């Protein structure tokens, strides 16, 4: 448990004359557990700890066998040395094994321990120093080697693997103590006063005086104002909303304005003609557009009435509609749209068809949000 580890760390630091290493003192404790414990003690200045990162070399199964029995090249040399008159190349795998014969033969030639005489292998010296075995034994004991070139060579030969190891150097802090006192995170009503039940008011007053004020002696945990806040999950636009936004921006850049979203019925003029959709376009067929039967047609383009609210003498409100809009020539606008469709205007050649007023004034459920 975390509380047990806290006591173990404090005991270990107390017994030591100097700094201790976490991997030696607590070899079986997981990294995250020991780190959280050290951070907790360090925040109270009970200990000082420093993280030490290093790489350890671990032997592969093949390397462990070499450390115990000798390298492949040493096995080949020993087999050749024992054959006084020379050893046939074909007989070598049967003596030292196929793997040792394959790997060790070339290495032994490179070191100059053996030579080839026709189909025989002969030793060129009476004794050798098995450097590979010594190097692997050193790594087995110390988890490293002083020569980085040796480590690089052994890694290429796939005899060792490198592993990152994190350990902590731990020593006493300025507020070191063998006892870990739990720190309170906030003041409570019980710390400010302890209420008791008694028949005597004077006795009650005396007991309250004697038992209240625990906040004066309690150890409060200091606030960490540099701590990062909890990450908040942020939302994201739905892909369809993203595309919708892009299309809205395209229409805005072309000069269109967004219509009030509460007007679900509009004329074909504002829905299609003003957008220069020809009256014979398939989008205006009954299969794609919902037409209103009653009333069958609307007025020609005009200003919308503005509703005004006035307070009467009796305190009630009176609403009336007026046409207080900036003067706009809707008739001219109607004729311009009609002319663009029939003959063309403003550089357009038009659609070259007779513009039908009844078709333009049909009421439809709004199919566009721009006009």
mmCIF file of C-alpha atoms in Angstrom:
data_model
loop_
_atom_site.group_PDB
_atom_site.id
_atom_site.type_symbol
_atom_site.label_atom_id
_atom_site.label_comp_id
_atom_site.label_asym_id
_atom_site.label_seq_id
_atom_site.Cartn_x
_atom_site.Cartn_y
_atom_site.Cartn_z
ATOM 1 C CA UNK A 1 0.000 0.000 0.000
ATOM 2 C CA UNK A 2 1.048 3.625 -0.519
ATOM 3 C CA UNK A 3 1.141 4.381 3.230
ATOM 4 C CA UNK A 4 3.448 1.390 3.811
ATOM 5 C CA UNK A 5 5.782 2.539 1.039
ATOM 6 C CA UNK A 6 5.928 6.024 2.555
ATOM 7 C CA UNK A 7 7.162 4.544 5.837
ATOM 8 C CA UNK A 8 9.608 2.254 4.029
ATOM 9 C CA UNK A 9 11.155 5.169 2.110
ATOM 10 C CA UNK A 10 11.520 7.264 5.261
ATOM 11 C CA UNK A 11 13.061 4.326 7.162
ATOM 12 C CA UNK A 12 15.498 3.566 4.331
ATOM 13 C CA UNK A 13 16.628 7.192 4.077
ATOM 14 C CA UNK A 14 16.941 7.436 7.873
ATOM 15 C CA UNK A 15 19.200 4.369 8.075
ATOM 16 C CA UNK A 16 21.486 5.453 5.228
ATOM 17 C CA UNK A 17 24.456 7.729 5.764
ATOM 18 C CA UNK A 18 24.007 9.329 2.344
ATOM 19 C CA UNK A 19 21.861 9.129 -0.785
ATOM 20 C CA UNK A 20 20.208 5.824 -1.720
ATOM 21 C CA UNK A 21 19.078 4.531 -5.122
ATOM 22 C CA UNK A 22 15.487 3.469 -5.543
ATOM 23 C CA UNK A 23 16.290 0.465 -7.751
ATOM 24 C CA UNK A 24 18.571 -0.917 -5.028
ATOM 25 C CA UNK A 25 16.345 -0.135 -2.044
ATOM 26 C CA UNK A 26 13.014 -1.000 -3.720
ATOM 27 C CA UNK A 27 13.788 -3.263 -6.695
ATOM 28 C CA UNK A 28 10.284 -4.793 -6.902
ATOM 29 C CA UNK A 29 8.271 -1.557 -6.696
ATOM 30 C CA UNK A 30 6.816 -0.288 -9.983
ATOM 31 C CA UNK A 31 8.181 2.992 -11.375
ATOM 32 C CA UNK A 32 4.877 4.907 -11.154
ATOM 33 C CA UNK A 33 4.313 3.816 -7.550
ATOM 34 C CA UNK A 34 7.758 4.873 -6.330
ATOM 35 C CA UNK A 35 7.580 8.155 -8.279
ATOM 36 C CA UNK A 36 4.218 9.159 -6.806
ATOM 37 C CA UNK A 37 5.495 8.340 -3.321
ATOM 38 C CA UNK A 38 8.682 10.369 -3.792
ATOM 39 C CA UNK A 39 6.761 13.305 -5.260
ATOM 40 C CA UNK A 40 4.437 13.267 -2.262
ATOM 41 C CA UNK A 41 7.329 13.312 0.202
ATOM 42 C CA UNK A 42 9.240 15.849 -1.905
ATOM 43 C CA UNK A 43 6.310 18.280 -1.929
ATOM 44 C CA UNK A 44 6.567 18.360 1.876
ATOM 45 C CA UNK A 45 10.370 18.802 1.703
ATOM 46 C CA UNK A 46 10.823 15.633 3.748
ATOM 47 C CA UNK A 47 13.156 14.206 1.105
ATOM 48 C CA UNK A 48 15.087 15.404 -1.934
ATOM 49 C CA UNK A 49 15.058 13.109 -4.954
ATOM 50 C CA UNK A 50 16.670 13.308 -8.367
ATOM 51 C CA UNK A 51 15.747 11.245 -11.416
ATOM 52 C CA UNK A 52 18.589 9.380 -13.104
ATOM 53 C CA UNK A 53 18.091 8.024 -16.633
ATOM 54 C CA UNK A 54 20.455 5.430 -18.007
ATOM 55 C CA UNK A 55 20.571 2.551 -20.461
ATOM 56 C CA UNK A 56 21.228 -0.998 -19.345
ATOM 57 C CA UNK A 57 22.558 -3.785 -21.556
ATOM 58 C CA UNK A 58 20.824 -7.148 -21.224
ATOM 59 C CA UNK A 59 22.184 -10.406 -22.636
ATOM 60 C CA UNK A 60 20.178 -12.396 -25.133
ATOM 61 C CA UNK A 61 19.869 -16.193 -24.607
ATOM 62 C CA UNK A 62 22.660 -16.737 -27.136
ATOM 63 C CA UNK A 63 24.883 -14.281 -25.268
ATOM 64 C CA UNK A 64 24.193 -16.004 -21.935
ATOM 65 C CA UNK A 65 25.329 -19.284 -23.467
ATOM 66 C CA UNK A 66 28.522 -17.612 -24.751
ATOM 67 C CA UNK A 67 29.206 -16.109 -21.322
ATOM 68 C CA UNK A 68 28.886 -19.553 -19.766
ATOM 69 C CA UNK A 69 30.544 -21.805 -22.395
ATOM 70 C CA UNK A 70 32.652 -19.501 -24.581
ATOM 71 C CA UNK A 71 32.208 -17.771 -27.923
ATOM 72 C CA UNK A 72 31.580 -19.495 -31.261
ATOM 73 C CA UNK A 73 35.090 -18.672 -32.476
ATOM 74 C CA UNK A 74 36.634 -20.023 -29.281
ATOM 75 C CA UNK A 75 34.732 -23.287 -29.727
ATOM 76 C CA UNK A 76 35.975 -23.570 -33.308
ATOM 77 C CA UNK A 77 39.574 -22.888 -32.258
ATOM 78 C CA UNK A 78 39.428 -25.470 -29.462
ATOM 79 C CA UNK A 79 38.042 -28.106 -31.837
ATOM 80 C CA UNK A 80 40.778 -27.366 -34.404
ATOM 81 C CA UNK A 81 43.532 -27.273 -31.740
ATOM 82 C CA UNK A 82 42.598 -30.717 -30.425
ATOM 83 C CA UNK A 83 42.878 -32.168 -33.930
ATOM 84 C CA UNK A 84 46.696 -32.398 -34.068
ATOM 85 C CA UNK A 85 46.933 -33.143 -37.798
ATOM 86 C CA UNK A 86 44.146 -30.713 -38.686
ATOM 87 C CA UNK A 87 40.362 -30.876 -38.772
ATOM 88 C CA UNK A 88 38.355 -31.440 -41.909
ATOM 89 C CA UNK A 89 36.021 -28.544 -42.671
ATOM 90 C CA UNK A 90 33.129 -30.945 -43.260
ATOM 91 C CA UNK A 91 33.558 -32.421 -39.776
ATOM 92 C CA UNK A 92 33.448 -29.058 -37.931
ATOM 93 C CA UNK A 93 29.587 -28.693 -37.677
ATOM 94 C CA UNK A 94 29.307 -32.126 -36.137
ATOM 95 C CA UNK A 95 31.742 -31.176 -33.364
ATOM 96 C CA UNK A 96 30.786 -27.596 -32.421
ATOM 97 C CA UNK A 97 27.306 -27.393 -33.948
ATOM 98 C CA UNK A 98 26.043 -25.771 -37.154
ATOM 99 C CA UNK A 99 25.571 -22.286 -35.681
ATOM 100 C CA UNK A 100 28.995 -22.162 -34.034
ATOM 101 C CA UNK A 101 30.658 -23.542 -37.168
ATOM 102 C CA UNK A 102 28.918 -20.960 -39.368
ATOM 103 C CA UNK A 103 29.601 -17.925 -37.182
ATOM 104 C CA UNK A 104 32.800 -18.940 -35.394
ATOM 105 C CA UNK A 105 34.797 -20.073 -38.408
ATOM 106 C CA UNK A 106 34.892 -16.654 -40.066
ATOM 107 C CA UNK A 107 35.605 -14.907 -36.762
ATOM 108 C CA UNK A 108 38.455 -17.334 -35.981
ATOM 109 C CA UNK A 109 39.972 -16.686 -39.416
ATOM 110 C CA UNK A 110 39.662 -12.909 -38.840
ATOM 111 C CA UNK A 111 41.443 -13.170 -35.473
ATOM 112 C CA UNK A 112 44.219 -15.292 -37.067
ATOM 113 C CA UNK A 113 43.631 -18.250 -34.732
ATOM 114 C CA UNK A 114 43.224 -20.829 -37.507
ATOM 115 C CA UNK A 115 44.244 -21.274 -41.124
ATOM 116 C CA UNK A 116 43.033 -23.320 -44.038
ATOM 117 C CA UNK A 117 45.248 -26.037 -45.540
ATOM 118 C CA UNK A 118 43.409 -27.531 -48.515
ATOM 119 C CA UNK A 119 40.314 -29.147 -46.916
ATOM 120 C CA UNK A 120 41.780 -28.988 -43.403
ATOM 121 C CA UNK A 121 41.663 -26.371 -40.662
ATOM 122 C CA UNK A 122 44.779 -25.981 -38.549
ATOM 123 C CA UNK A 123 45.509 -23.894 -35.435
ATOM 124 C CA UNK A 124 48.085 -21.128 -35.751
ATOM 125 C CA UNK A 125 48.616 -20.614 -32.005
ATOM 126 C CA UNK A 126 48.568 -22.673 -28.853
ATOM 127 C CA UNK A 127 46.273 -20.397 -26.837
ATOM 128 C CA UNK A 128 43.794 -17.540 -27.272
ATOM 129 C CA UNK A 129 41.994 -14.912 -25.244
ATOM 130 C CA UNK A 130 38.209 -15.133 -25.629
ATOM 131 C CA UNK A 131 37.433 -11.397 -25.588
ATOM 132 C CA UNK A 132 33.749 -11.879 -26.480
ATOM 133 C CA UNK A 133 33.183 -14.082 -23.416
ATOM 134 C CA UNK A 134 34.937 -11.578 -21.125
ATOM 135 C CA UNK A 135 32.933 -8.667 -22.553
ATOM 136 C CA UNK A 136 29.620 -10.452 -22.075
ATOM 137 C CA UNK A 137 30.534 -11.481 -18.525
ATOM 138 C CA UNK A 138 31.328 -7.846 -17.708
ATOM 139 C CA UNK A 139 27.969 -6.756 -19.111
ATOM 140 C CA UNK A 140 26.242 -9.582 -17.228
ATOM 141 C CA UNK A 141 27.614 -8.289 -13.935
ATOM 142 C CA UNK A 142 27.505 -4.489 -14.475
ATOM 143 C CA UNK A 143 24.733 -4.118 -17.099
ATOM 144 C CA UNK A 144 27.105 -1.980 -19.185
ATOM 145 C CA UNK A 145 30.611 -1.833 -20.653
ATOM 146 C CA UNK A 146 33.152 1.000 -20.453
ATOM 147 C CA UNK A 147 33.828 0.823 -24.206
ATOM 148 C CA UNK A 148 30.852 2.088 -26.212
ATOM 149 C CA UNK A 149 32.316 0.548 -29.368
ATOM 150 C CA UNK A 150 32.057 -2.898 -27.763
ATOM 151 C CA UNK A 151 28.368 -2.283 -26.938
ATOM 152 C CA UNK A 152 27.698 -1.158 -30.504
ATOM 153 C CA UNK A 153 29.417 -4.229 -31.946
ATOM 154 C CA UNK A 154 27.536 -6.625 -29.644
ATOM 155 C CA UNK A 155 24.231 -4.971 -30.550
ATOM 156 C CA UNK A 156 24.972 -5.498 -34.259
ATOM 157 C CA UNK A 157 25.688 -9.159 -33.495
ATOM 158 C CA UNK A 158 22.329 -9.264 -31.640
ATOM 159 C CA UNK A 159 24.001 -10.487 -28.461
ATOM 160 C CA UNK A 160 22.669 -7.684 -26.262
ATOM 161 C CA UNK A 161 19.593 -5.460 -26.102
ATOM 162 C CA UNK A 162 19.535 -1.956 -24.623
ATOM 163 C CA UNK A 163 16.820 -1.007 -22.138
ATOM 164 C CA UNK A 164 16.135 2.416 -20.656
ATOM 165 C CA UNK A 165 16.117 2.329 -16.864
ATOM 166 C CA UNK A 166 14.891 5.172 -14.653
ATOM 167 C CA UNK A 167 15.957 5.292 -11.042
ATOM 168 C CA UNK A 168 15.893 7.914 -8.302
ATOM 169 C CA UNK A 169 18.590 9.171 -5.987
ATOM 170 C CA UNK A 170 16.960 9.866 -2.604
ATOM 171 C CA UNK A 171 18.319 11.827 0.366
ATOM 172 C CA UNK A 172 17.012 13.641 3.440
ATOM 173 C CA UNK A 173 15.224 16.941 2.948
ATOM 174 C CA UNK A 174 15.180 20.075 5.137
ATOM 175 C CA UNK A 175 11.958 18.912 6.873
ATOM 176 C CA UNK A 176 12.870 15.233 7.156
ATOM 177 C CA UNK A 177 11.024 13.203 9.760
ATOM 178 C CA UNK A 178 10.522 9.513 10.388
ATOM 179 C CA UNK A 179 6.802 10.115 10.842
ATOM 180 C CA UNK A 180 4.572 11.108 7.939
ATOM 181 C CA UNK A 181 1.872 13.501 9.155
ATOM 182 C CA UNK A 182 -1.245 13.655 7.029
ATOM 183 C CA UNK A 183 -1.891 17.168 5.764
ATOM 184 C CA UNK A 184 -5.399 18.550 5.649
ATOM 185 C CA UNK A 185 -6.553 20.094 2.396
ATOM 186 C CA UNK A 186 -9.151 22.483 3.801
ATOM 187 C CA UNK A 187 -10.543 23.959 6.989
ATOM 188 C CA UNK A 188 -13.592 22.264 8.447
ATOM 189 C CA UNK A 189 -16.171 23.274 11.023
ATOM 190 C CA UNK A 190 -14.738 20.696 13.417
ATOM 191 C CA UNK A 191 -11.344 22.399 13.274
ATOM 192 C CA UNK A 192 -12.853 25.749 14.189
ATOM 193 C CA UNK A 193 -14.981 24.521 17.099
ATOM 194 C CA UNK A 194 -16.016 21.270 18.763
ATOM 195 C CA UNK A 195 -19.570 21.485 20.037
ATOM 196 C CA UNK A 196 -20.531 19.487 23.132
ATOM 197 C CA UNK A 197 -23.748 18.925 25.048
ATOM 198 C CA UNK A 198 -23.920 19.952 28.714
ATOM 199 C CA UNK A 199 -26.510 21.280 31.134
ATOM 200 C CA UNK A 200 -24.382 24.103 32.456
ATOM 201 C CA UNK A 201 -23.787 27.116 30.200
ATOM 202 C CA UNK A 202 -20.566 27.941 32.032
ATOM 203 C CA UNK A 203 -19.391 24.364 31.597
ATOM 204 C CA UNK A 204 -20.327 24.494 27.894
ATOM 205 C CA UNK A 205 -18.341 27.683 27.452
ATOM 206 C CA UNK A 206 -15.336 26.148 29.203
ATOM 207 C CA UNK A 207 -15.478 22.950 27.124
ATOM 208 C CA UNK A 208 -15.773 24.892 23.865
ATOM 209 C CA UNK A 209 -12.782 27.007 24.828
ATOM 210 C CA UNK A 210 -10.737 23.941 25.684
ATOM 211 C CA UNK A 211 -11.642 21.835 22.614
ATOM 212 C CA UNK A 212 -11.905 24.384 19.813
ATOM 213 C CA UNK A 213 -9.087 25.879 17.723
ATOM 214 C CA UNK A 214 -7.688 22.686 16.162
ATOM 215 C CA UNK A 215 -6.918 24.737 13.067
ATOM 216 C CA UNK A 216 -4.078 26.359 15.015
ATOM 217 C CA UNK A 217 -2.085 23.136 15.237
ATOM 218 C CA UNK A 218 -3.285 21.123 12.229
ATOM 219 C CA UNK A 219 -0.853 20.775 9.307
ATOM 220 C CA UNK A 220 -2.401 22.191 6.145
ATOM 221 C CA UNK A 221 -1.312 21.133 2.684
ATOM 222 C CA UNK A 222 0.117 24.080 0.707
ATOM 223 C CA UNK A 223 -1.642 24.987 -2.504
ATOM 224 C CA UNK A 224 0.263 24.371 -5.733
ATOM 225 C CA UNK A 225 -0.575 27.392 -7.857
ATOM 226 C CA UNK A 226 1.688 26.162 -10.662
ATOM 227 C CA UNK A 227 -0.180 22.880 -11.128
ATOM 228 C CA UNK A 228 -1.798 22.363 -14.502
ATOM 229 C CA UNK A 229 -5.565 22.343 -14.563
ATOM 230 C CA UNK A 230 -7.549 19.282 -15.549
ATOM 231 C CA UNK A 231 -7.843 19.032 -19.341
ATOM 232 C CA UNK A 232 -11.349 19.729 -20.626
ATOM 233 C CA UNK A 233 -12.784 17.836 -23.535
ATOM 234 C CA UNK A 234 -13.555 20.157 -26.437
ATOM 235 C CA UNK A 235 -16.309 19.623 -28.939
ATOM 236 C CA UNK A 236 -15.983 19.490 -32.700
ATOM 237 C CA UNK A 237 -18.204 20.378 -35.626
ATOM 238 C CA UNK A 238 -19.996 17.552 -37.367
ATOM 239 C CA UNK A 239 -18.644 16.986 -40.923
ATOM 240 C CA UNK A 240 -22.028 17.925 -42.414
ATOM 241 C CA UNK A 241 -22.057 21.172 -40.420
ATOM 242 C CA UNK A 242 -18.562 21.949 -41.704
ATOM 243 C CA UNK A 243 -19.693 21.545 -45.311
ATOM 244 C CA UNK A 244 -22.827 23.597 -44.616
ATOM 245 C CA UNK A 245 -20.689 26.391 -43.182
ATOM 246 C CA UNK A 246 -18.412 26.370 -46.235
ATOM 247 C CA UNK A 247 -21.384 26.690 -48.596
ATOM 248 C CA UNK A 248 -22.867 29.526 -46.514
ATOM 249 C CA UNK A 249 -19.591 31.402 -46.753
ATOM 250 C CA UNK A 250 -19.534 30.932 -50.536
ATOM 251 C CA UNK A 251 -23.011 32.468 -50.864
ATOM 252 C CA UNK A 252 -22.081 35.344 -48.528
ATOM 253 C CA UNK A 253 -18.989 36.106 -50.620
ATOM 254 C CA UNK A 254 -21.198 36.188 -53.714
ATOM 255 C CA UNK A 255 -23.328 38.909 -52.094
ATOM 256 C CA UNK A 256 -26.299 36.904 -50.805
ATOM 257 C CA UNK A 257 -27.850 37.587 -47.423
ATOM 258 C CA UNK A 258 -29.358 35.011 -45.082
ATOM 259 C CA UNK A 259 -33.137 35.091 -44.796
ATOM 260 C CA UNK A 260 -34.991 35.002 -41.455
ATOM 261 C CA UNK A 261 -35.133 31.374 -40.419
ATOM 262 C CA UNK A 262 -38.749 31.593 -39.198
ATOM 263 C CA UNK A 263 -40.141 32.172 -42.703
ATOM 264 C CA UNK A 264 -40.742 28.660 -43.934
ATOM 265 C CA UNK A 265 -43.047 29.623 -46.832
ATOM 266 C CA UNK A 266 -41.820 31.861 -49.628
ATOM 267 C CA UNK A 267 -42.665 32.625 -53.213
ATOM 268 C CA UNK A 268 -41.026 30.957 -56.130
ATOM 269 C CA UNK A 269 -39.634 34.383 -57.001
ATOM 270 C CA UNK A 270 -37.413 34.566 -53.916
ATOM 271 C CA UNK A 271 -36.751 30.828 -53.823
ATOM 272 C CA UNK A 272 -35.843 30.349 -57.486
ATOM 273 C CA UNK A 273 -36.163 33.334 -59.805
ATOM 274 C CA UNK A 274 -34.021 35.694 -57.709
ATOM 275 C CA UNK A 275 -31.413 32.934 -57.612
ATOM 276 C CA UNK A 276 -31.628 32.718 -61.412
ATOM 277 C CA UNK A 277 -33.034 29.182 -61.423
ATOM 278 C CA UNK A 278 -35.023 28.923 -64.694
ATOM 279 C CA UNK A 279 -38.725 28.235 -64.370
ATOM 280 C CA UNK A 280 -38.440 24.981 -66.341
ATOM 281 C CA UNK A 281 -35.617 23.650 -64.142
ATOM 282 C CA UNK A 282 -36.245 20.097 -62.789
ATOM 283 C CA UNK A 283 -35.682 21.336 -59.215
ATOM 284 C CA UNK A 284 -38.996 23.226 -59.518
ATOM 285 C CA UNK A 285 -40.973 20.097 -60.366
ATOM 286 C CA UNK A 286 -43.521 18.669 -57.948
ATOM 287 C CA UNK A 287 -41.171 15.757 -57.182
ATOM 288 C CA UNK A 288 -38.557 18.104 -55.696
ATOM 289 C CA UNK A 289 -40.516 21.089 -54.375
ATOM 290 C CA UNK A 290 -43.530 21.304 -52.041
ATOM 291 C CA UNK A 291 -46.069 23.822 -53.306
ATOM 292 C CA UNK A 292 -48.784 25.417 -51.126
ATOM 293 C CA UNK A 293 -52.361 24.886 -52.337
ATOM 294 C CA UNK A 294 -54.067 27.618 -50.289
ATOM 295 C CA UNK A 295 -53.437 30.371 -51.142
ATOM 296 C CA UNK A 296 -52.164 29.363 -54.589
ATOM 297 C CA UNK A 297 -50.179 32.586 -55.219
ATOM 298 C CA UNK A 298 -48.739 35.477 -53.216
ATOM 299 C CA UNK A 299 -48.292 39.195 -53.785
ATOM 300 C CA UNK A 300 -45.513 40.516 -55.942
ATOM 301 C CA UNK A 301 -42.327 41.569 -54.070
ATOM 302 C CA UNK A 302 -43.010 44.299 -51.543
ATOM 303 C CA UNK A 303 -41.716 45.520 -48.179
ATOM 304 C CA UNK A 304 -42.666 43.456 -45.130
ATOM 305 C CA UNK A 305 -44.808 45.321 -42.595
ATOM 306 C CA UNK A 306 -43.143 46.115 -39.259
ATOM 307 C CA UNK A 307 -45.144 45.385 -36.140
ATOM 308 C CA UNK A 308 -45.186 48.232 -33.594
ATOM 309 C CA UNK A 309 -46.333 47.866 -29.989
ATOM 310 C CA UNK A 310 -47.816 50.854 -28.137
ATOM 311 C CA UNK A 311 -48.930 50.997 -24.512
ATOM 312 C CA UNK A 312 -52.493 52.272 -24.045
ATOM 313 C CA UNK A 313 -53.771 54.384 -21.192
ATOM 314 C CA UNK A 314 -55.243 51.389 -19.394
ATOM 315 C CA UNK A 315 -51.827 49.688 -19.368
ATOM 316 C CA UNK A 316 -52.560 47.190 -22.154
ATOM 317 C CA UNK A 317 -50.484 46.883 -25.321
ATOM 318 C CA UNK A 318 -51.715 47.586 -28.818
ATOM 319 C CA UNK A 319 -49.984 46.157 -31.911
ATOM 320 C CA UNK A 320 -50.248 47.579 -35.424
ATOM 321 C CA UNK A 321 -48.333 47.032 -38.646
ATOM 322 C CA UNK A 322 -46.804 49.778 -40.693
ATOM 323 C CA UNK A 323 -44.630 50.079 -43.800
ATOM 324 C CA UNK A 324 -41.806 52.088 -42.192
ATOM 325 C CA UNK A 325 -39.025 50.679 -44.419
ATOM 326 C CA UNK A 326 -36.393 52.473 -46.455
ATOM 327 C CA UNK A 327 -37.860 53.185 -49.865
ATOM 328 C CA UNK A 328 -36.917 50.388 -52.268
ATOM 329 C CA UNK A 329 -38.129 50.012 -55.832
ATOM 330 C CA UNK A 330 -39.456 46.435 -55.709
ATOM 331 C CA UNK A 331 -41.167 46.831 -59.074
ATOM 332 C CA UNK A 332 -37.840 47.702 -60.705
ATOM 333 C CA UNK A 333 -36.217 44.733 -58.997
ATOM 334 C CA UNK A 334 -39.004 42.451 -60.286
ATOM 335 C CA UNK A 335 -38.582 43.721 -63.840
ATOM 336 C CA UNK A 336 -34.783 43.337 -63.709
ATOM 337 C CA UNK A 337 -35.078 39.690 -62.633
ATOM 338 C CA UNK A 338 -37.684 39.074 -65.325
ATOM 339 C CA UNK A 339 -35.497 40.689 -68.008
ATOM 340 C CA UNK A 340 -32.448 38.623 -66.982
ATOM 341 C CA UNK A 341 -34.480 35.425 -67.424
ATOM 342 C CA UNK A 342 -36.079 36.426 -70.746
ATOM 343 C CA UNK A 343 -33.471 38.467 -72.626
ATOM 344 C CA UNK A 344 -30.423 38.762 -70.388
ATOM 345 C CA UNK A 345 -28.911 41.773 -68.672
ATOM 346 C CA UNK A 346 -25.724 42.901 -66.944
ATOM 347 C CA UNK A 347 -23.606 40.931 -69.418
ATOM 348 C CA UNK A 348 -25.823 37.816 -69.435
ATOM 349 C CA UNK A 349 -27.634 36.543 -72.519
ATOM 350 C CA UNK A 350 -30.450 35.153 -70.353
ATOM 351 C CA UNK A 351 -32.368 31.900 -70.673
ATOM 352 C CA UNK A 352 -34.439 33.080 -73.700
ATOM 353 C CA UNK A 353 -37.866 31.911 -72.493
ATOM 354 C CA UNK A 354 -41.106 33.786 -71.636
ATOM 355 C CA UNK A 355 -41.136 34.594 -67.914
ATOM 356 C CA UNK A 356 -44.423 33.454 -66.300
ATOM 357 C CA UNK A 357 -45.681 35.660 -63.472
ATOM 358 C CA UNK A 358 -48.003 32.989 -62.013
ATOM 359 C CA UNK A 359 -45.133 30.491 -61.788
ATOM 360 C CA UNK A 360 -42.991 33.037 -59.982
ATOM 361 C CA UNK A 361 -45.672 33.887 -57.404
ATOM 362 C CA UNK A 362 -46.456 30.303 -56.377
ATOM 363 C CA UNK A 363 -45.947 29.657 -52.664
ATOM 364 C CA UNK A 364 -43.474 26.910 -51.796
ATOM 365 C CA UNK A 365 -41.917 25.549 -48.647
ATOM 366 C CA UNK A 366 -38.572 27.254 -48.443
ATOM 367 C CA UNK A 367 -35.850 25.061 -49.930
ATOM 368 C CA UNK A 368 -32.999 27.557 -49.652
ATOM 369 C CA UNK A 369 -31.727 29.546 -46.684
ATOM 370 C CA UNK A 370 -30.131 32.237 -48.822
ATOM 371 C CA UNK A 371 -31.746 34.846 -51.010
#
